[in-house]
Amino acid sequence: MQIEHPSSETEAQALQEALAAQVISEDQFDSISTIAGTDVAYDDATNQLVGAIVVLDASTLEIIETQVVTESVRFPYIPGLFSFRELPPLLSAFERLTHKPDMIVCDGQGLAHPRRFGLACHLGVVLDIPTIGCGKTRLTGTHETPLETRGASAPLIDNDQVIGEVLRTQDNIKPVYVSVGHRASLSTAKEWILKLTPKYRLPETTRQADQQVNRALKALQTQR
């Protein structure tokens, strides 16, 4: 597993654009029996990142395995280039997994990114695994407001291109922003996000990974 570490913003943008050409926006997988969630958080007091990957049974949504890694920050906070900051701890966590997931859902954007290469695309291309982006907020593009019922959606459009879907996962709750990461179509991405949100706004993959990251951050704080 190789990842380049750019030394400047310009170098990072060029690398993004080069890797974006490798993104596959169609379904390229067999059956999905395990699905993973990711989350990354920053501890400003120690300049460290906590990255978590939680693997779930795709049918029951029960946790199969969890890996959490804490690493020092390698890339500065630059909007649009978050994946270079957040990817290293996620790759370290992935390497520790004994159950490699059939699909990954990222707490962030895929194609719904100014250069069409958010974290979900970056992780998917590097690992060559079907990946979906599911962000809590919009990074780019415009959209109409979807109906207030679960399953309602509206296309997310940027420069006359559909880059994702604004999806209502629960009645009368704020929607999420779903986009292709790698080797999964947008329709498949929407289908899986609805499967992963039987009770809450956010997918179980994201919720479980977020809980692991929060526990790790609290542990760091108690050590200080």
XYZ file of N, CA and C in Angstrom:
672
model
N 0.851 -1.201 0.000
C 0.000 0.000 0.000
C 0.879 1.240 0.000
N 0.847 1.996 -1.068
C 1.705 3.164 -1.201
C 0.866 4.447 -1.159
N 1.347 5.435 -0.418
C 0.710 6.747 -0.413
C 1.796 7.807 -0.474
N 1.589 8.763 -1.338
C 2.550 9.848 -1.450
C 2.223 10.935 -0.441
N 3.257 11.567 0.079
C 3.094 12.647 1.048
C 3.594 13.949 0.418
N 2.696 14.739 -0.161
C 3.119 15.980 -0.827
C 3.707 16.962 0.172
N 4.635 17.766 -0.332
C 5.329 18.721 0.536
C 4.760 20.128 0.442
N 3.784 20.334 -0.460
C 3.216 21.667 -0.613
C 1.770 21.564 -1.077
N 1.038 22.676 -0.974
C -0.345 22.716 -1.430
C -0.432 22.480 -2.931
N 0.475 23.080 -3.684
C 0.472 22.918 -5.141
C 0.715 21.469 -5.527
N 1.656 20.836 -4.860
C 1.962 19.430 -5.142
C 0.767 18.542 -4.802
N 0.090 18.863 -3.701
C -1.070 18.082 -3.283
C -2.212 18.213 -4.291
N -2.450 19.402 -4.776
C -3.506 19.611 -5.762
C -3.207 18.861 -7.056
N -1.960 18.881 -7.479
C -1.572 18.171 -8.699
C -1.761 16.665 -8.518
N -1.416 16.174 -7.347
C -1.576 14.748 -7.075
C -3.054 14.371 -7.028
N -3.872 15.237 -6.437
C -5.315 15.012 -6.422
C -5.858 14.853 -7.838
N -5.484 15.776 -8.690
C -5.992 15.765 -10.064
C -5.529 14.522 -10.820
N -4.318 14.072 -10.552
C -3.806 12.876 -11.218
C -4.547 11.629 -10.727
N -4.752 11.535 -9.422
C -5.428 10.362 -8.854
C -6.917 10.357 -9.180
N -7.506 11.559 -9.349
C -8.942 11.643 -9.662
C -9.260 10.927 -10.967
N -8.300 10.867 -11.859
C -8.514 10.192 -13.144
C -8.659 8.685 -12.977
N -8.276 8.162 -11.808
C -8.356 6.723 -11.559
C -9.674 6.301 -10.914
N -10.489 7.270 -10.533
C -11.753 6.940 -9.859
C -12.700 6.230 -10.820
N -13.282 5.142 -10.357
C -14.273 4.376 -11.121
C -15.642 4.644 -10.509
N -16.565 5.165 -11.303
C -17.886 5.563 -10.799
C -18.971 4.531 -11.086
N -18.565 3.324 -11.396
C -19.509 2.244 -11.660
C -19.306 1.128 -10.648
N -20.322 0.276 -10.505
C -20.223 -0.854 -9.581
C -19.188 -1.850 -10.080
N -18.200 -2.087 -9.270
C -17.195 -3.114 -9.548
C -16.956 -3.907 -8.271
N -17.899 -4.776 -7.950
C -17.757 -5.631 -6.777
C -18.737 -6.790 -6.908
N -18.500 -7.817 -6.103
C -19.426 -8.944 -6.045
C -20.380 -8.699 -4.885
N -20.524 -9.633 -4.002
C -21.420 -9.432 -2.861
C -20.730 -8.623 -1.768
N -21.534 -7.919 -1.002
C -21.027 -7.126 0.128
C -21.516 -7.780 1.423
N -20.613 -8.431 2.127
C -20.991 -9.075 3.393
C -20.454 -8.316 4.596
N -19.393 -7.537 4.386
C -18.865 -6.693 5.459
C -18.688 -5.277 4.932
N -18.969 -4.316 5.781
C -18.876 -2.911 5.378
C -18.263 -2.113 6.530
N -17.356 -1.221 6.207
C -16.613 -0.503 7.235
C -16.950 0.975 7.250
N -16.780 1.580 8.406
C -16.927 3.020 8.564
C -15.626 3.623 9.039
N -15.399 4.884 8.697
C -14.176 5.566 9.115
C -14.503 6.895 9.769
N -13.612 7.326 10.631
C -13.719 8.670 11.194
C -12.337 9.101 11.646
N -12.080 10.399 11.574
C -10.802 10.958 11.990
C -11.071 12.213 12.802
N -10.343 12.377 13.888
C -10.482 13.581 14.717
C -9.094 14.086 15.103
N -9.035 15.375 15.377
C -7.759 16.043 15.666
C -7.715 16.480 17.124
N -6.598 16.178 17.770
C -6.372 16.637 19.137
C -5.370 17.791 19.087
N -5.874 19.028 19.194
C -4.997 20.189 18.995
C -3.950 20.344 20.083
N -4.204 19.783 21.256
C -3.235 19.926 22.347
C -1.964 19.114 22.083
N -2.097 18.009 21.365
C -0.941 17.147 21.104
C -0.540 17.113 19.632
N -1.307 17.820 18.770
C -1.062 17.812 17.327
C -1.084 16.389 16.776
N -2.062 15.618 17.253
C -2.204 14.248 16.795
C -3.581 14.012 16.182
N -3.632 13.048 15.281
C -4.884 12.620 14.667
C -5.243 11.237 15.170
N -6.517 11.048 15.437
C -7.025 9.727 15.802
C -7.878 9.229 14.644
N -7.512 8.097 14.086
C -8.269 7.516 12.982
C -8.847 6.177 13.392
N -10.093 5.939 13.038
C -10.758 4.683 13.410
C -11.413 4.053 12.192
N -11.336 2.728 12.124
C -12.090 1.945 11.160
C -12.853 0.876 11.923
N -14.154 0.825 11.680
C -15.008 -0.176 12.317
C -15.652 -1.014 11.226
N -15.468 -2.324 11.310
C -16.039 -3.243 10.324
C -17.332 -3.838 10.880
N -18.406 -3.726 10.099
C -19.708 -4.241 10.508
C -20.155 -5.376 9.592
N -20.996 -6.241 10.131
C -21.703 -7.205 9.306
C -22.708 -6.418 8.468
N -22.660 -6.561 7.164
C -23.494 -5.724 6.292
C -24.977 -6.025 6.438
N -25.317 -7.199 6.936
C -26.727 -7.568 7.092
C -27.285 -7.172 8.451
N -26.530 -7.470 9.514
C -27.031 -7.230 10.874
C -26.570 -5.897 11.448
N -25.536 -5.301 10.837
C -24.897 -4.067 11.308
C -24.228 -4.233 12.668
N -23.929 -5.468 13.026
C -23.191 -5.732 14.266
C -21.691 -5.543 14.023
N -20.989 -5.066 15.038
C -19.553 -4.811 14.917
C -18.779 -6.122 14.878
N -17.891 -6.238 13.889
C -17.025 -7.402 13.759
C -15.633 -7.102 14.289
N -15.142 -5.900 13.963
C -13.784 -5.543 14.369
C -13.627 -4.032 14.386
N -12.760 -3.572 15.279
C -12.447 -2.144 15.381
C -10.938 -1.949 15.478
N -10.427 -0.977 14.762
C -9.019 -0.595 14.899
C -8.938 0.920 15.004
N -8.178 1.379 15.979
C -8.001 2.814 16.204
C -6.506 3.125 16.258
N -6.095 4.170 15.547
C -4.685 4.537 15.475
C -4.529 6.014 15.792
N -3.503 6.348 16.549
C -3.169 7.743 16.836
C -1.804 8.055 16.229
N -1.753 9.090 15.409
C -0.511 9.465 14.735
C -0.347 10.981 14.753
N 0.887 11.415 14.590
C 1.162 12.848 14.489
C 0.708 13.366 13.132
N 0.286 14.617 13.084
C -0.168 15.242 11.850
C 1.000 15.385 10.876
N 0.749 15.018 9.596
C 1.802 15.102 8.581
C 1.526 16.186 7.543
N 0.285 16.686 7.503
C -0.067 17.662 6.476
C -0.941 18.732 7.111
N -0.743 20.019 6.751
C -1.493 21.101 7.400
C -2.984 21.101 7.063
N -3.721 21.888 7.802
C -5.162 22.036 7.602
C -5.396 22.987 6.434
N -5.752 22.416 5.283
C -6.011 23.211 4.078
C -7.335 22.750 3.482
N -8.334 23.632 3.405
C -9.621 23.243 2.826
C -9.455 22.628 1.440
N -10.176 21.542 1.201
C -10.107 20.859 -0.083
C -9.003 19.825 -0.173
N -8.122 19.806 0.838
C -7.005 18.861 0.850
C -6.991 18.020 2.131
N -8.159 17.877 2.740
C -8.245 17.160 4.008
C -7.757 15.718 3.908
N -7.919 15.099 2.738
C -7.577 13.677 2.652
C -6.088 13.430 2.895
N -5.235 14.394 2.542
C -3.806 14.216 2.777
C -3.485 14.262 4.272
N -4.334 14.894 5.020
C -4.179 14.987 6.471
C -4.768 13.750 7.166
N -5.929 13.292 6.667
C -6.674 12.250 7.369
C -6.378 10.834 6.884
N -5.844 10.704 5.683
C -5.614 9.370 5.124
C -4.577 8.535 5.880
N -3.428 9.099 6.286
C -2.401 8.256 6.916
C -2.883 7.435 8.117
N -3.578 8.023 9.111
C -4.020 7.175 10.220
C -5.055 6.137 9.804
N -5.878 6.457 8.792
C -6.864 5.482 8.320
C -6.174 4.302 7.643
N -5.136 4.569 6.873
C -4.404 3.481 6.238
C -3.694 2.626 7.282
N -3.170 3.261 8.317
C -2.530 2.493 9.397
C -3.545 1.600 10.098
N -4.741 2.139 10.327
C -5.792 1.339 10.965
C -6.217 0.192 10.050
N -6.322 0.473 8.752
C -6.724 -0.558 7.795
C -5.715 -1.704 7.768
N -4.436 -1.384 7.844
C -3.398 -2.409 7.800
C -3.499 -3.361 8.979
N -4.062 -2.899 10.085
C -4.187 -3.734 11.284
C -5.404 -4.649 11.254
N -6.334 -4.384 10.336
C -7.559 -5.182 10.298
C -7.270 -6.632 9.939
N -7.933 -7.531 10.639
C -7.878 -8.944 10.274
C -9.073 -9.312 9.392
N -10.131 -8.487 9.424
C -11.299 -8.660 8.558
C -11.320 -7.503 7.549
N -10.852 -7.752 6.343
C -10.834 -6.695 5.335
C -12.256 -6.491 4.800
N -12.793 -5.277 4.852
C -14.181 -5.036 4.438
C -14.370 -5.107 2.928
N -15.592 -5.436 2.535
C -15.938 -5.476 1.107
C -16.268 -4.087 0.583
N -16.602 -3.175 1.483
C -16.940 -1.801 1.104
C -16.645 -0.896 2.291
N -16.331 0.374 1.996
C -16.059 1.358 3.042
C -16.957 2.575 2.844
N -17.510 3.080 3.935
C -18.262 4.336 3.919
C -17.450 5.370 4.691
N -17.092 6.457 4.022
C -16.295 7.508 4.656
C -17.184 8.609 5.217
N -16.788 9.137 6.345
C -17.446 10.305 6.919
C -16.869 11.535 6.220
N -17.261 11.717 4.967
C -16.730 12.816 4.171
C -17.153 12.667 2.724
N -16.592 13.495 1.878
C -17.020 13.540 0.481
C -16.223 12.588 -0.397
N -16.844 12.227 -1.541
C -16.157 11.517 -2.602
C -16.010 12.455 -3.780
N -16.830 12.235 -4.823
C -16.806 13.127 -5.986
C -17.388 14.509 -5.687
N -18.123 14.648 -4.618
C -18.722 15.939 -4.260
C -17.655 16.854 -3.639
N -16.669 17.155 -4.443
C -15.459 17.864 -4.028
C -15.039 18.767 -5.181
N -14.474 19.933 -4.903
C -14.116 20.862 -5.983
C -13.271 20.236 -7.094
N -12.371 19.319 -6.724
C -11.545 18.649 -7.741
C -11.977 17.197 -7.933
N -13.199 16.890 -7.477
C -13.797 15.553 -7.639
C -12.907 14.479 -7.017
N -12.311 14.801 -5.865
C -11.432 13.821 -5.235
C -11.370 14.052 -3.725
N -12.493 13.788 -3.068
C -12.524 13.890 -1.618
C -11.921 12.657 -0.964
N -12.036 12.592 0.351
C -11.431 11.507 1.130
C -11.894 10.130 0.659
N -13.196 9.995 0.352
C -13.715 8.686 -0.051
C -13.071 8.213 -1.359
N -12.840 9.137 -2.276
C -12.154 8.776 -3.520
C -10.701 8.397 -3.247
N -10.041 9.194 -2.435
C -8.621 8.969 -2.141
C -8.420 7.611 -1.476
N -9.227 7.337 -0.463
C -9.107 6.066 0.257
C -9.438 4.897 -0.671
N -10.501 5.062 -1.462
C -10.914 3.994 -2.357
C -9.869 3.667 -3.407
N -9.275 4.702 -4.010
C -8.270 4.484 -5.048
C -7.008 3.849 -4.461
N -6.563 4.340 -3.317
C -5.343 3.799 -2.710
C -5.517 2.333 -2.318
N -6.686 2.003 -1.742
C -6.935 0.630 -1.304
C -7.541 -0.237 -2.397
N -8.036 0.395 -3.460
C -8.757 -0.293 -4.530
C -9.925 -1.108 -3.974
N -10.740 -0.437 -3.158
C -11.910 -1.041 -2.529
C -13.126 -0.170 -2.831
N -14.293 -0.765 -3.075
C -15.509 0.033 -3.248
C -15.722 0.960 -2.046
N -15.900 2.237 -2.332
C -15.972 3.241 -1.278
C -17.059 4.258 -1.590
N -17.726 4.709 -0.520
C -18.821 5.673 -0.623
C -18.511 6.874 0.265
N -18.824 8.057 -0.225
C -18.712 9.255 0.598
C -20.070 9.629 1.157
N -20.113 9.925 2.447
C -21.361 10.372 3.081
C -21.022 11.491 4.056
N -21.191 12.727 3.595
C -20.835 13.884 4.401
C -22.018 14.459 5.156
N -21.730 15.055 6.287
C -22.779 15.699 7.091
C -23.178 17.050 6.505
N -22.232 17.687 5.815
C -22.476 19.024 5.268
C -22.024 19.075 3.816
N -22.477 20.087 3.112
C -22.127 20.268 1.704
C -20.784 20.959 1.580
N -19.935 20.438 0.704
C -18.643 21.065 0.438
C -18.711 21.953 -0.798
N -19.421 21.482 -1.824
C -19.556 22.250 -3.055
C -20.830 21.820 -3.767
N -21.265 22.604 -4.745
C -22.461 22.272 -5.507
C -23.717 22.930 -4.957
N -24.786 22.842 -5.741
C -26.086 23.380 -5.339
C -27.141 22.295 -5.496
N -28.273 22.484 -4.791
C -29.329 21.477 -4.854
C -30.651 22.060 -4.387
N -31.714 21.442 -4.805
C -33.026 21.758 -4.269
C -33.205 21.004 -2.953
N -34.174 21.426 -2.167
C -34.421 20.757 -0.895
C -35.259 19.506 -1.116
N -34.753 18.335 -0.708
C -35.548 17.122 -0.886
C -36.767 17.121 0.031
N -37.760 16.323 -0.311
C -38.936 16.171 0.539
C -38.532 15.726 1.930
N -39.430 15.920 2.885
C -39.101 15.660 4.289
C -39.194 14.184 4.679
N -39.488 13.298 3.736
C -39.663 11.887 4.064
C -38.381 11.092 3.835
N -38.182 10.059 4.634
C -37.013 9.190 4.506
C -36.935 8.623 3.085
N -35.750 8.689 2.504
C -35.537 8.178 1.163
C -35.652 9.229 0.080
N -36.200 10.385 0.414
C -36.293 11.465 -0.576
C -34.896 12.011 -0.859
N -34.682 12.430 -2.115
C -33.357 12.935 -2.461
C -33.450 13.975 -3.562
N -32.365 14.690 -3.743
C -32.250 15.685 -4.810
C -30.816 15.663 -5.305
N -30.610 15.826 -6.604
C -29.239 15.794 -7.124
C -28.412 16.985 -6.636
N -27.156 16.717 -6.357
C -26.189 17.757 -6.007
C -25.429 18.080 -7.288
N -25.488 19.332 -7.723
C -24.976 19.706 -9.040
C -23.888 20.771 -8.921
N -22.838 20.580 -9.700
C -21.754 21.556 -9.750
C -21.277 21.657 -11.194
N -21.301 22.852 -11.764
C -20.904 23.055 -13.166
C -21.671 22.128 -14.106
N -22.978 22.054 -13.890
C -23.878 21.246 -14.729
C -23.602 19.749 -14.658
N -22.866 19.325 -13.640
C -22.558 17.909 -13.454
C -23.159 17.417 -12.144
N -23.805 16.253 -12.168
C -24.306 15.656 -10.930
C -23.128 15.021 -10.208
N -22.823 15.554 -9.037
C -21.665 15.069 -8.281
C -22.070 14.291 -7.041
N -23.378 14.194 -6.773
C -23.839 13.458 -5.604
C -25.333 13.583 -5.442
N -25.829 13.096 -4.318
C -27.245 13.187 -3.992
C -27.402 13.702 -2.568
N -28.373 14.565 -2.386
C -28.734 15.046 -1.055
C -29.860 14.126 -0.593
N -29.581 13.310 0.414
C -30.464 12.205 0.782
C -31.033 12.374 2.182
N -32.343 12.261 2.287
C -33.027 12.330 3.586
C -33.074 10.908 4.156
N -32.356 10.668 5.238
C -32.291 9.319 5.802
C -33.340 9.065 6.883
N -33.939 10.137 7.400
C -35.015 10.005 8.388
C -36.038 11.110 8.124
N -37.274 10.854 8.455
C -38.315 11.869 8.270
C -37.973 13.144 9.040
N -38.126 14.279 8.365
C -38.003 15.593 9.018
C -36.656 15.831 9.705
N -35.617 15.205 9.174
C -34.266 15.373 9.711
C -33.370 15.885 8.587
N -32.355 16.669 8.936
C -31.441 17.199 7.923
C -30.872 16.089 7.050
N -30.758 16.313 5.757
C -30.231 15.271 4.866
C -28.718 15.116 4.993
N -28.200 14.066 4.358
C -26.760 13.861 4.257
C -26.373 14.002 2.781
N -25.085 14.112 2.537
C -24.575 14.336 1.184
C -23.808 13.094 0.732
N -24.400 12.366 -0.198
C -23.867 11.082 -0.641
C -23.194 11.245 -1.996
N -22.020 10.639 -2.152
C -21.343 10.694 -3.446
C -20.492 9.453 -3.667
N -20.142 9.250 -4.916
C -19.279 8.135 -5.294
C -17.896 8.337 -4.696
N -17.333 7.241 -4.176
C -15.939 7.255 -3.757
C -15.089 6.551 -4.802
N -15.364 5.242 -4.968
C -14.619 4.441 -5.942
C -15.305 3.093 -6.087
N -15.426 2.624 -7.313
C -15.950 1.300 -7.644
C -17.372 1.054 -7.129
N -18.154 2.118 -7.012
C -19.572 2.010 -6.624
C -20.318 3.167 -7.269
N -21.444 2.871 -7.892
C -22.227 3.907 -8.563
C -22.967 4.768 -7.548
N -23.468 5.900 -8.010
C -24.208 6.794 -7.120
C -25.499 6.132 -6.634
N -26.183 5.389 -7.503
C -27.412 4.717 -7.077
C -27.121 3.660 -6.013
N -26.012 2.964 -6.164
C -25.603 1.981 -5.150
C -25.243 2.676 -3.843
N -24.561 3.807 -3.958
C -24.197 4.564 -2.757
C -25.442 4.973 -1.972
N -26.446 5.493 -2.657
C -27.700 5.886 -1.995
C -28.367 4.674 -1.336
N -28.394 3.575 -2.050
C -29.029 2.356 -1.544
C -28.369 1.893 -0.243
N -27.043 1.913 -0.220
C -26.340 1.465 0.980
C -26.495 2.441 2.145
N -26.495 3.724 1.866
C -26.659 4.685 2.960
C -28.039 4.518 3.602
N -29.054 4.238 2.816
C -30.378 3.992 3.397
C -30.390 2.700 4.217
N -29.693 1.672 3.753
C -29.605 0.422 4.518
C -28.917 0.654 5.865
N -27.960 1.562 5.858
C -27.143 1.801 7.048
C -27.741 2.826 8.005
N -28.915 3.346 7.672
C -29.553 4.355 8.528
C -30.967 3.922 8.940
N -31.120 2.753 9.579
C -32.462 2.301 9.954
C -33.094 3.142 11.060
N -32.262 3.787 11.895
C -32.791 4.511 13.061
C -32.335 5.963 13.147
N -31.151 6.239 12.649
C -30.551 7.554 12.865
C -30.217 8.237 11.539
N -29.902 9.530 11.639
C -29.562 10.304 10.439
C -28.296 9.785 9.779
N -27.269 9.495 10.575
C -25.987 9.068 10.026
C -25.905 7.552 9.936
N -25.141 7.035 8.968
C -24.985 5.593 8.834
C -24.367 4.970 10.083
N -24.728 3.733 10.367
C -24.150 3.051 11.525
C -22.644 2.957 11.420
N -22.140 2.837 10.201
C -20.694 2.802 10.000
C -20.035 4.057 10.574
N -20.586 5.211 10.242
C -20.049 6.483 10.731
C -20.262 6.638 12.230
N -21.434 6.278 12.712
C -21.745 6.424 14.140
C -20.786 5.599 14.999
N -20.547 4.371 14.586
C -19.670 3.508 15.378
C -18.224 3.979 15.331
N -17.761 4.405 14.152
C -16.395 4.911 14.044
C -16.216 6.187 14.863
N -17.234 7.048 14.847
C -17.190 8.289 15.616
C -17.090 8.002 17.116
N -17.824 7.011 17.580
C -17.761 6.651 18.998
C -16.370 6.160 19.392
N -15.741 5.395 18.505
C -14.387 4.906 18.789
C -13.386 6.055 18.846
N -13.514 7.002 17.943
C -12.612 8.154 17.919
C -12.788 8.995 19.182
N -14.026 9.208 19.592
C -14.278 10.005 20.795
C -13.692 9.351 22.036
N -13.792 8.023 22.119
C -13.190 7.320 23.260
C -11.673 7.505 23.270
N -11.068 7.411 22.096
C -9.621 7.560 22.002
C -9.179 8.983 22.355
N -9.959 9.979 21.924
C -9.630 11.368 22.266
C -9.714 11.603 23.770
N -10.729 11.045 24.395
C -10.861 11.174 25.853
C -9.689 10.520 26.566
N -9.239 9.391 26.047
C -8.092 8.699 26.638
C -6.833 9.563 26.517
N -6.676 10.241 25.370
C -5.526 11.144 25.205
C -5.576 12.291 26.201
N -6.767 12.815 26.419
C -6.934 13.940 27.328
C -6.641 13.557 28.776
N -7.004 12.351 29.151
C -6.744 11.905 30.532
C -5.263 11.634 30.772
N -4.516 11.389 29.699
C -3.090 11.110 29.835
C -2.273 12.381 30.028
N -2.887 13.529 29.698
C -2.130 14.785 29.774
C -2.061 15.299 31.212
